[in-house]
mmCIF file of C-alpha atoms in Angstrom:
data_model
loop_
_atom_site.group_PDB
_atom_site.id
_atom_site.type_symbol
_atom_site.label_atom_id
_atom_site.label_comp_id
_atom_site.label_asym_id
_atom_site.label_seq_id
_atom_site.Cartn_x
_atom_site.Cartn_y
_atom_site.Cartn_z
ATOM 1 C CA UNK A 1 124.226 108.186 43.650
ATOM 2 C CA UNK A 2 123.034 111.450 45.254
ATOM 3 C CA UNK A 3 125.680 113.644 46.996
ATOM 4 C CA UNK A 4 124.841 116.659 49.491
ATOM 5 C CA UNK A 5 124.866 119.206 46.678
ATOM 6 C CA UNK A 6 122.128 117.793 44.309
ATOM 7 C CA UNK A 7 118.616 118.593 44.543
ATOM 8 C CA UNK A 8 115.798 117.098 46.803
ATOM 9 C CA UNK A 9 111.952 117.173 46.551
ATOM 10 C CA UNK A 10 110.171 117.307 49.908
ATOM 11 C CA UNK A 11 106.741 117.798 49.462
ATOM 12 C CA UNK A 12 106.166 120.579 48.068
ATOM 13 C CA UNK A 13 109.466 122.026 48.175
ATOM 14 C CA UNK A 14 112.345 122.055 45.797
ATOM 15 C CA UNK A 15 115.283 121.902 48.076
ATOM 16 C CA UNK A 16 118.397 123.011 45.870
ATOM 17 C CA UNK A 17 120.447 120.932 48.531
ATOM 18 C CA UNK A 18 120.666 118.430 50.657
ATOM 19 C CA UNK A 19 122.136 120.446 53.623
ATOM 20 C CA UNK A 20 119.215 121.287 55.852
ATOM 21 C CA UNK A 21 119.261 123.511 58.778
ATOM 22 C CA UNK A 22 118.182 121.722 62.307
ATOM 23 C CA UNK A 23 115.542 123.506 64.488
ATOM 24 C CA UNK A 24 117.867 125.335 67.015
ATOM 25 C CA UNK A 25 116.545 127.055 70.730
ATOM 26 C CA UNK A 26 118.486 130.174 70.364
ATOM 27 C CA UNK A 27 116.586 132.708 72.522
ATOM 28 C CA UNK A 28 116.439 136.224 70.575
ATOM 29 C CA UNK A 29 112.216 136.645 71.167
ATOM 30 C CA UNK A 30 110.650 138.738 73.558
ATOM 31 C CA UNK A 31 110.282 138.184 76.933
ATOM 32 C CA UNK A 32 106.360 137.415 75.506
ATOM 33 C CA UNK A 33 107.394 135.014 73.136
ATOM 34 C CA UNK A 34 107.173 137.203 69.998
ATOM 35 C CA UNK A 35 109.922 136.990 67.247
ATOM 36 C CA UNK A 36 112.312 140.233 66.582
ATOM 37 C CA UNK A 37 114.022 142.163 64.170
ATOM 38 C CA UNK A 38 117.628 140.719 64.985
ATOM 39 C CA UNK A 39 115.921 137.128 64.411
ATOM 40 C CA UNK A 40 115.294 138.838 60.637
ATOM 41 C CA UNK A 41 119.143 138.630 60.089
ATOM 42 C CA UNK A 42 120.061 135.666 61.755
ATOM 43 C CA UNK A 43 117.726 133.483 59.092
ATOM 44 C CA UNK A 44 118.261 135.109 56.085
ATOM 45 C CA UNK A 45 122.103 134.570 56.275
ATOM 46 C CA UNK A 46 121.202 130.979 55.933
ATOM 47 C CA UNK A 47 119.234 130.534 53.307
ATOM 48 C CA UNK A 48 121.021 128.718 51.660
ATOM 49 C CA UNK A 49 120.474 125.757 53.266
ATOM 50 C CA UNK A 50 118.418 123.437 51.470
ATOM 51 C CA UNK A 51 115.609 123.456 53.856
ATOM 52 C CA UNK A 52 116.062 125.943 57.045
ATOM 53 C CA UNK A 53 113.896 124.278 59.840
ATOM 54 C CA UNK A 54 113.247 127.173 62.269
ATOM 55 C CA UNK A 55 113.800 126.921 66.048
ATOM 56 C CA UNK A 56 111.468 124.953 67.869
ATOM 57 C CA UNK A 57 108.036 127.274 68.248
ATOM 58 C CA UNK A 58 105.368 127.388 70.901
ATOM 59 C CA UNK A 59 101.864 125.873 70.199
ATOM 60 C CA UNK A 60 100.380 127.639 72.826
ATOM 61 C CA UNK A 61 100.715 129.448 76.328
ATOM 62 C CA UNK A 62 100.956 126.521 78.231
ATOM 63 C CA UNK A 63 103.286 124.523 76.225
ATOM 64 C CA UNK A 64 106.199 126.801 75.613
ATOM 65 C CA UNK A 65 108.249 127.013 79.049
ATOM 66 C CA UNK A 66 111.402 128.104 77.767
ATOM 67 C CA UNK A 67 112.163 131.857 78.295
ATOM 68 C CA UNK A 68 112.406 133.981 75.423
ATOM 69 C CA UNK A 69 111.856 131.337 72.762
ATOM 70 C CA UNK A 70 109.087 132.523 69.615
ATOM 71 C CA UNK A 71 105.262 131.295 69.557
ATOM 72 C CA UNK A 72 102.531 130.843 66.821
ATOM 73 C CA UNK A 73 99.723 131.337 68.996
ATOM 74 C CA UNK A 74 98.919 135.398 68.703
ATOM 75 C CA UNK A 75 98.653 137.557 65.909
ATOM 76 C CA UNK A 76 101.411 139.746 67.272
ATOM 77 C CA UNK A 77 104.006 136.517 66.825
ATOM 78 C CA UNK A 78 102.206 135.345 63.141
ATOM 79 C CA UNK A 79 103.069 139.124 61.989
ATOM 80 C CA UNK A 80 106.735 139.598 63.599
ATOM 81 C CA UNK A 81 107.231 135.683 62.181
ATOM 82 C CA UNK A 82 106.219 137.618 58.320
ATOM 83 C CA UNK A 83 109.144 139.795 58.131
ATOM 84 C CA UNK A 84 111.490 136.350 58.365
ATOM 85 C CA UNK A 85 110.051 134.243 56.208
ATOM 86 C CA UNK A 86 109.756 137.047 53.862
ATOM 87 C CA UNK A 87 113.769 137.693 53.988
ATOM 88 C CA UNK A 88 114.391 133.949 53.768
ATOM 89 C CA UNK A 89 112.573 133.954 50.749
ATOM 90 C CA UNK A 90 114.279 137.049 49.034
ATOM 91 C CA UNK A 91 117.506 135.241 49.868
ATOM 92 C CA UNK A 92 116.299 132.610 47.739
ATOM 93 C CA UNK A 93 115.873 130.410 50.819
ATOM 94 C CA UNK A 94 112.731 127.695 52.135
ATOM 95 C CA UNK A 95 111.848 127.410 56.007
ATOM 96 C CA UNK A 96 109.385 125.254 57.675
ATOM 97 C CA UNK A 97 108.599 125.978 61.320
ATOM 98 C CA UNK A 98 109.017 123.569 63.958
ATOM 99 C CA UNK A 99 105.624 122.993 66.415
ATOM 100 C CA UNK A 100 106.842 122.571 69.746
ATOM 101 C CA UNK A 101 104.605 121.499 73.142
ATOM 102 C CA UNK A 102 107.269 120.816 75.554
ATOM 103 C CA UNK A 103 105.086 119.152 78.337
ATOM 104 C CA UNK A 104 106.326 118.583 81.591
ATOM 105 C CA UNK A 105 109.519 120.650 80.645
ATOM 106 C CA UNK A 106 107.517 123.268 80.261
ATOM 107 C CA UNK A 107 108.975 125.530 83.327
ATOM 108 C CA UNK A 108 105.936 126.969 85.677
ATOM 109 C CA UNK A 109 108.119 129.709 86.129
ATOM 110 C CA UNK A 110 108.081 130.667 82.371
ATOM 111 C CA UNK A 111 104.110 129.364 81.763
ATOM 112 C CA UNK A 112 102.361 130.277 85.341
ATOM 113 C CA UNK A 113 100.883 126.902 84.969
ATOM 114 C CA UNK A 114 101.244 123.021 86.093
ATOM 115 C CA UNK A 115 102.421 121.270 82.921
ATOM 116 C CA UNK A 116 101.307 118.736 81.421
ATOM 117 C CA UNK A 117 102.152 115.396 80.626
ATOM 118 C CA UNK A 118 101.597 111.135 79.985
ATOM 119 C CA UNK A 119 101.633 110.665 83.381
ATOM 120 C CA UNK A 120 102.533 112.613 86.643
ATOM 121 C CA UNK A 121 106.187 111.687 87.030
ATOM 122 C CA UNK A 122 108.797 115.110 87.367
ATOM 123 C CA UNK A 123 111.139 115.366 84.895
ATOM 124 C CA UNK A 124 115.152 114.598 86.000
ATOM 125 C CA UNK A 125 117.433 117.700 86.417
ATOM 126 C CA UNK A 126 121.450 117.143 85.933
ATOM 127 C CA UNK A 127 121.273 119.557 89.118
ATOM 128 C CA UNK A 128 118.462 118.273 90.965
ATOM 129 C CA UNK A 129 118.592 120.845 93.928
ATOM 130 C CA UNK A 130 117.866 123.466 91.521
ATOM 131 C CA UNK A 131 115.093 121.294 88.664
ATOM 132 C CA UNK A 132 113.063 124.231 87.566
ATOM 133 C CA UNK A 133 110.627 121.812 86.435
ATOM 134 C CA UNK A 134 107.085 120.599 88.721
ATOM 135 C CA UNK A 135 105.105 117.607 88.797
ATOM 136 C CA UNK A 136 103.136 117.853 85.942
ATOM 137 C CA UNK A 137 99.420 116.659 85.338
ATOM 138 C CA UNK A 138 98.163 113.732 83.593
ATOM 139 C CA UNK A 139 96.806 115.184 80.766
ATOM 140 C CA UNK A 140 92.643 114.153 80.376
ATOM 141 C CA UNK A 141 90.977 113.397 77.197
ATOM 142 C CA UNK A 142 89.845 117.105 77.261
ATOM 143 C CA UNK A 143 93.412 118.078 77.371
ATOM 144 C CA UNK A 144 94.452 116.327 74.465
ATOM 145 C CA UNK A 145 91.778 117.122 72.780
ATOM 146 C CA UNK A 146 92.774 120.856 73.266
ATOM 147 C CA UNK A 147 96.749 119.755 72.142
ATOM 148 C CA UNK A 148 95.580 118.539 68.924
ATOM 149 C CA UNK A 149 93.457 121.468 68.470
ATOM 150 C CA UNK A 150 96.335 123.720 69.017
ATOM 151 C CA UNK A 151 98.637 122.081 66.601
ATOM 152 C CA UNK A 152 95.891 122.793 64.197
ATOM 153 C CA UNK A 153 95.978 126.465 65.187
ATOM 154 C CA UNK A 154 99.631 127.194 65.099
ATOM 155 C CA UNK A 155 99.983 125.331 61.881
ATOM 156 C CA UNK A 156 97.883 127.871 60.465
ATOM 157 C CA UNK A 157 99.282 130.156 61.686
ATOM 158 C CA UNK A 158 102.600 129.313 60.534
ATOM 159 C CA UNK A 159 101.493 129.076 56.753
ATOM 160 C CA UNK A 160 99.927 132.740 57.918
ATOM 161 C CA UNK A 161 103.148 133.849 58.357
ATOM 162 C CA UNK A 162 104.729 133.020 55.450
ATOM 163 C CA UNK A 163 106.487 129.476 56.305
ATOM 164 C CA UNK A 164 106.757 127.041 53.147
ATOM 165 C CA UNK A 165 105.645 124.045 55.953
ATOM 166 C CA UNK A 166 105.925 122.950 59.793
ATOM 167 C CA UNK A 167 107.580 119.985 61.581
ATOM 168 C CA UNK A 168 105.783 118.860 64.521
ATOM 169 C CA UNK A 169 108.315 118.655 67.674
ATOM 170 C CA UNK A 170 107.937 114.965 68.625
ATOM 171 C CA UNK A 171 111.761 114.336 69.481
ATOM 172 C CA UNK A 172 113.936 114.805 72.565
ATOM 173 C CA UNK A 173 111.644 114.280 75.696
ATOM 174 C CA UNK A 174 108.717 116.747 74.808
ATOM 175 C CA UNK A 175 104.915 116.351 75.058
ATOM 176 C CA UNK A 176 104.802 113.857 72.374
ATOM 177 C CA UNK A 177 107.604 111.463 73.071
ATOM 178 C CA UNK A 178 106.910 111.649 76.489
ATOM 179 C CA UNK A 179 103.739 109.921 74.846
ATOM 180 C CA UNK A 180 106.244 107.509 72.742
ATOM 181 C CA UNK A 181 108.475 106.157 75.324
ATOM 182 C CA UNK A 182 107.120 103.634 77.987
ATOM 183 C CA UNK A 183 109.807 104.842 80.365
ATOM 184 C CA UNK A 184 107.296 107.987 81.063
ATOM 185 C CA UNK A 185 104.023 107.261 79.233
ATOM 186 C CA UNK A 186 102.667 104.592 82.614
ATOM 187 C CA UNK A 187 98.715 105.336 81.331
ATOM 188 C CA UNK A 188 96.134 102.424 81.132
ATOM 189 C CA UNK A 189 93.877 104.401 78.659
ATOM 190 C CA UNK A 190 93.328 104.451 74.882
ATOM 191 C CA UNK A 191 97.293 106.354 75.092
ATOM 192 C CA UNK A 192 99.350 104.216 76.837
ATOM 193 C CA UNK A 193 100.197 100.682 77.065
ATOM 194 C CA UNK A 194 101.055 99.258 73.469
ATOM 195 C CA UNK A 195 103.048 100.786 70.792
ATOM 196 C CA UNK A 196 99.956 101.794 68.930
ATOM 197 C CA UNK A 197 98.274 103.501 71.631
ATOM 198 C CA UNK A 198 101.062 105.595 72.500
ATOM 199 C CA UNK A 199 101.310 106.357 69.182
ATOM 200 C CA UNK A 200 98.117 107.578 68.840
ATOM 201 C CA UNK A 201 98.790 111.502 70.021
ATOM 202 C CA UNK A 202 101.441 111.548 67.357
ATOM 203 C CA UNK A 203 99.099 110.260 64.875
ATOM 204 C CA UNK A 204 96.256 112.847 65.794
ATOM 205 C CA UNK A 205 98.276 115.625 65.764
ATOM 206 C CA UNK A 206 99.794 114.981 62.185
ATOM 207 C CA UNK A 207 96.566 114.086 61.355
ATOM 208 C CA UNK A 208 95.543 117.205 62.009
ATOM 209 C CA UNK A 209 98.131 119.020 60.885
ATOM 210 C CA UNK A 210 97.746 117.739 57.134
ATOM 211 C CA UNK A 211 94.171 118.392 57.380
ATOM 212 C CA UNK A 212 95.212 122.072 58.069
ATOM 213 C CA UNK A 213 98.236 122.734 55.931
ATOM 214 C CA UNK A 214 98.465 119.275 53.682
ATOM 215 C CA UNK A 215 100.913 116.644 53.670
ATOM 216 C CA UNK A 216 103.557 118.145 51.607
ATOM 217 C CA UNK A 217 103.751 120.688 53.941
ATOM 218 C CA UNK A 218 104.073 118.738 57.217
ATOM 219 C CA UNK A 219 106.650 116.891 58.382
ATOM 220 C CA UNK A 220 108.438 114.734 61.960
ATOM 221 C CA UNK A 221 111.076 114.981 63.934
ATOM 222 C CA UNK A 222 111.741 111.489 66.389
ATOM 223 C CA UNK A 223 114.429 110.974 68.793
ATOM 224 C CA UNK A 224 114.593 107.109 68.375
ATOM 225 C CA UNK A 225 117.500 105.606 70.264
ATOM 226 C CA UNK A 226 118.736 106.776 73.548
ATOM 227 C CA UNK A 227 117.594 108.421 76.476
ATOM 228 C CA UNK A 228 117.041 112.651 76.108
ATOM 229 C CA UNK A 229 115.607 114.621 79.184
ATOM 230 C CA UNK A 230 114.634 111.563 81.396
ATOM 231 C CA UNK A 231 112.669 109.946 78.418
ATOM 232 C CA UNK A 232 113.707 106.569 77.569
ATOM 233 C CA UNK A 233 112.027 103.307 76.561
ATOM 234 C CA UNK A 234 112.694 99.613 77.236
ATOM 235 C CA UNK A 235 112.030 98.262 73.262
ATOM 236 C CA UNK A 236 112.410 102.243 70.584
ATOM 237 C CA UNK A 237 111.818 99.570 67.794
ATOM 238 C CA UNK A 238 108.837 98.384 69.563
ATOM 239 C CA UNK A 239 107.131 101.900 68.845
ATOM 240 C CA UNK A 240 109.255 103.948 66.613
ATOM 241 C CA UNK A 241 109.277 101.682 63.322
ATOM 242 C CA UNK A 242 105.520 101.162 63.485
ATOM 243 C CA UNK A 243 105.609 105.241 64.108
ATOM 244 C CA UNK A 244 107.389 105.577 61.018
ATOM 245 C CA UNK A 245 105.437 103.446 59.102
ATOM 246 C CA UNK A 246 102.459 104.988 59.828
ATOM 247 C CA UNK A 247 103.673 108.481 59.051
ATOM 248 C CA UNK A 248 104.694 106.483 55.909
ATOM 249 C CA UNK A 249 100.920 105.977 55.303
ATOM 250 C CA UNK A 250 100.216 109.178 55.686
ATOM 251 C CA UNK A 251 102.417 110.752 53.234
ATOM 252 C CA UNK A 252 104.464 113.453 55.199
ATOM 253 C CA UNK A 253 106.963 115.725 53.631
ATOM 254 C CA UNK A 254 109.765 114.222 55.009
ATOM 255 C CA UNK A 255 110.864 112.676 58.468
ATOM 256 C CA UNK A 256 113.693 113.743 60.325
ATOM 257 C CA UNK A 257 115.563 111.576 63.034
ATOM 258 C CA UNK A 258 118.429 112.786 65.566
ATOM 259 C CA UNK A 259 120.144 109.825 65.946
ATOM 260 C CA UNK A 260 122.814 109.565 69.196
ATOM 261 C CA UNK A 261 125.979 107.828 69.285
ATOM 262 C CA UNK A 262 128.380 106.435 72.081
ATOM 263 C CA UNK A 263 130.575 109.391 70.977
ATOM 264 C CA UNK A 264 128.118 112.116 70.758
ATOM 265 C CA UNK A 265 129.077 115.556 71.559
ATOM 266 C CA UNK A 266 125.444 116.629 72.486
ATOM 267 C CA UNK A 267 124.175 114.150 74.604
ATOM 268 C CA UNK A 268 125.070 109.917 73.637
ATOM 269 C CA UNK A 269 123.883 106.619 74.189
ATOM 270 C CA UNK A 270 125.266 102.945 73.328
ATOM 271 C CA UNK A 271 121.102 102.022 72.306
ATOM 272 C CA UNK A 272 122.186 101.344 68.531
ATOM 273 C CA UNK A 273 120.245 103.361 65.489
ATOM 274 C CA UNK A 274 117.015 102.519 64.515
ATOM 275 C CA UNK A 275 117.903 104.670 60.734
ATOM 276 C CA UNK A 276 118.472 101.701 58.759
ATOM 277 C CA UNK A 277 115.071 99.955 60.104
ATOM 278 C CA UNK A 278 113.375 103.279 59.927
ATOM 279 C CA UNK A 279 114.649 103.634 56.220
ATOM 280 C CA UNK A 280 112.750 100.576 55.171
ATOM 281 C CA UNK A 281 109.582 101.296 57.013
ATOM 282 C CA UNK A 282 109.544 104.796 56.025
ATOM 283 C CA UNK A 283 108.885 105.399 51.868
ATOM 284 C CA UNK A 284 109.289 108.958 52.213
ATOM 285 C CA UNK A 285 112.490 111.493 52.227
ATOM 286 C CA UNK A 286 114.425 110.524 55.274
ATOM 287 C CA UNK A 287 116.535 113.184 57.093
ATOM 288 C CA UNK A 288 119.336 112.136 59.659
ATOM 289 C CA UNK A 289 120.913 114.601 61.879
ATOM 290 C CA UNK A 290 123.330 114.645 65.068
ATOM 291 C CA UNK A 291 127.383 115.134 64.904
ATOM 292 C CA UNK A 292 128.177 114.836 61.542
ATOM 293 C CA UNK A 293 130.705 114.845 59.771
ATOM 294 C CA UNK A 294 131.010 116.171 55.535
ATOM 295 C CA UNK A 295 132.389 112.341 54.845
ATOM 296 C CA UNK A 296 129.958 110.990 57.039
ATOM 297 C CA UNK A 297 126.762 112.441 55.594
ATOM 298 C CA UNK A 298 127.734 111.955 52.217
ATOM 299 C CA UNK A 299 128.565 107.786 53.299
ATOM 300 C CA UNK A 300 124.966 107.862 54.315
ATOM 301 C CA UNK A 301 123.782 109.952 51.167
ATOM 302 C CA UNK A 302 125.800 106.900 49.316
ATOM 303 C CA UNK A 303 124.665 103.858 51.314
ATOM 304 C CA UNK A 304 120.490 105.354 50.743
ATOM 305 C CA UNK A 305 119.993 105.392 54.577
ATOM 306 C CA UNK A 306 119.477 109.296 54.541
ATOM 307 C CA UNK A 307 117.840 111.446 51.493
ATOM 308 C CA UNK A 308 119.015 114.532 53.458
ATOM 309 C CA UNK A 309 121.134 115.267 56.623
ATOM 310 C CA UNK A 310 120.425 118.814 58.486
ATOM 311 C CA UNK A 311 123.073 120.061 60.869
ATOM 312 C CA UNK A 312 122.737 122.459 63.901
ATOM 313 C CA UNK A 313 125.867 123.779 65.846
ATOM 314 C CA UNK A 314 127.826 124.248 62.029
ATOM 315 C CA UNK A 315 125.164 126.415 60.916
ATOM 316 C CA UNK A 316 124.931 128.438 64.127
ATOM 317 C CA UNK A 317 128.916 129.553 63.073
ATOM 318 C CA UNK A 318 128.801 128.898 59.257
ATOM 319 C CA UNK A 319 125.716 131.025 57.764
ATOM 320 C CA UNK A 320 127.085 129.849 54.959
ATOM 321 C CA UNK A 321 127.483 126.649 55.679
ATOM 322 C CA UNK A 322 126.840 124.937 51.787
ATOM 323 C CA UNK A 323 129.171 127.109 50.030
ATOM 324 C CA UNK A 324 132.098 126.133 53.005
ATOM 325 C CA UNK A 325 131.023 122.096 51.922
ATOM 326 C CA UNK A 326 131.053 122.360 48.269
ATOM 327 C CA UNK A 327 134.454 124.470 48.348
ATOM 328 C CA UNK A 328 136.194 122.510 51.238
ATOM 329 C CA UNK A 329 137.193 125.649 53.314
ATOM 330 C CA UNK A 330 137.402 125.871 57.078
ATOM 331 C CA UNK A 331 134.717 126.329 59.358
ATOM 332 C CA UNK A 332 134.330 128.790 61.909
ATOM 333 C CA UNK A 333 133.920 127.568 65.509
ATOM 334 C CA UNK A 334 130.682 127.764 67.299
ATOM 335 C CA UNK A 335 130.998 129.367 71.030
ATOM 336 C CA UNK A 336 128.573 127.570 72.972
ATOM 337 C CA UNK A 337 128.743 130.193 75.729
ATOM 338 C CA UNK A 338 126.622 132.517 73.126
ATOM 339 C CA UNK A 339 124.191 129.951 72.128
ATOM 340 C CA UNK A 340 121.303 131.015 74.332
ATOM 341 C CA UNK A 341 122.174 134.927 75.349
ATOM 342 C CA UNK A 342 119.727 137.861 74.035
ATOM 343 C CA UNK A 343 121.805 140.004 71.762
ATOM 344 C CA UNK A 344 123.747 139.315 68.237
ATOM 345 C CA UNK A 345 127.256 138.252 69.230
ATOM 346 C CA UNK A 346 127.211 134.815 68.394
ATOM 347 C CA UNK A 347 124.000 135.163 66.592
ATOM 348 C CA UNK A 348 124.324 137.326 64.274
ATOM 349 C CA UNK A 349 128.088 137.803 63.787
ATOM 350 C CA UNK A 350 129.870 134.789 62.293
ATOM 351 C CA UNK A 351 131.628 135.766 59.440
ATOM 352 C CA UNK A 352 130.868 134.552 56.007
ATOM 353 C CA UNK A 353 133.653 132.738 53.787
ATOM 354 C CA UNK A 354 134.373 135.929 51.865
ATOM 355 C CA UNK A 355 134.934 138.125 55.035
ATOM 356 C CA UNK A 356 136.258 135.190 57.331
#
């Protein structure tokens, strides 16, 4: 029976852990979307995570609308993203990068563009006087032809850089679940309509990916149950299980899932897990994630419904996060008022167990 603290093969990585690090949006690039020196610091004080998955990364000009969040699309960003990876590594540490097209969340204000999307319905604002986001375009054949192409690019890139892998984004109401989830994907095309058709954007970009950087070095991360940033869908077994499986076929690295729960702390939903369906359809390491506790990921270690389980928030206050688990001491507290500013307090400065 595996516990959190034994090794993991994924891929073509020797994880000496089971405690990976989620992607986390934290803001410290440019205002051009190129990685910097404080961002150096900030990953290699958690290296020893089993598996670091880096915050979620631009694809391309028009599908990064977040201010101040990295890219993989220029040279400038592949060489700023070398001196990272490179201090991960020294640390002893393994990252993968996480692909990211946001679609129609992709702010105009941030792109200069009309985003893009499965259909041409606005995405929902909690204050909708002030939604920074537009009415984004149906994306044509042409354009998706283009997205696929530019997960090819920035995969590249990423192994350019240094990563050990990539994730492609397909979680949480971006471009590609907003392909997933009949609740925003309305086309009548070759994309839309039944499970496998709205699969199909998923399955080209991984595709292509693994083409690009092989399947031990490419890996998923679904949103299955629940409703994140206006995407939702009447039947997630419907199209996520046959998802999994076919990722299953392909032979990914590993699959991650944030899973919500009717007492979630970021974001909940009563629409019950698909994990323990997903677990049978999907033969390959399976990584859980979303408000865990130690007991709790080592239950589903125990029961075989999770290989892995990756946390976010902990690690943003607990660089060392695996040495606090396996010795049982306290954790710091993160301050969610510093999560997104520009500078290092509550980036950089969380104090390690033998300084805390």
């Amino acid at each position: 029976m595996p516990t959190l603290f034994d090794p993991i093969k994924i891929g073509a990585i020797d994880a000496p852990n089971r405690i990976f690090m989620a992607p986390l949006t934290r803001t410290r690039a440019t205002e051009g979307h190129v990685p910097t020196e404080l961002m150096i610091e900030y990953y290699r004080q958690r290296a020893g995570a089993g598996l670091i998955i880096s915050e979620a990364t631009g694809i391309s000009r028009h599908g990064l609308g977040w201010p101040h969040a990295p890219g993989l699309w220029l040279p400038s960003q592949v060489e700023a993203w070398k001196p990272v990876t490179e201090a991960v590594h020294r640390a002893g540490g393994r990252i993968f990068a996480q692909l990211w097209h946001m679609g129609r969340l992709a702010r105009p204000d941030v792109t200069g563009m009309q985003s893009l999307s499965s259909g041409s319905a606005r995405a929902p604002y909690a204050v909708p006087e002030k939604n920074p986001y537009d009415v984004p375009r149906p994306a044509t054949l042409d354009d998706l032809r283009q997205v696929v192409d530019d997960y090819e690019s920035a995969a590249r890139n990423a192994i350019a850089a240094g990563f050990d892998g990539v994730q492609i984004h397909a979680a949480n109401g971006y471009l590609i679940d907003q392909f997933l989830r009949d609740g925003v994907n309305d086309r009548d095309d070759d994309y839309g309509g039944s499970p496998e058709n709205r699969i199909r954007l998923l399955r080209e970009a991984t595709e292509r990916v693994i083409a690009t950087v092989g399947a031990a070095r490419t890996a998923v991360r679904l949103s299955p149950n629940g409703e994140t940033q206006g995407a939702d869908d009447s039947d997630p077994a419907r199209v996520f299980i046959p998802a999994a499986k076919m990722l299953s076929d392909l032979g990914i690295a590993f699959l991650e899932l944030r899973e919500l729960s009717p007492e979630g702390t970021f974001g909940s939903s009563s629409v019950p897990k698909l994990s323990p369906q997903i677990r049978t359809a999907f033969a390959g390491p399976l990584v859980l994630n979303q408000d865990y506790s130690l007991a709790g990921a080592e239950a589903d270690l125990a029961s075989g419904v999770a290989d892995a389980i990756s946390w976010g928030r902990l690690f943003i206050a607990n660089p060392d996060l695996v040495e606090r688990f396996r010795d049982g001491a306290p954790l710091n507290t993160p301050n969610p008022k510093t999560f997104y500013d520009r500078g290092p307090e509550g980036y950089t400065d969380y104090p390690a167990l033998e300084v805390a």
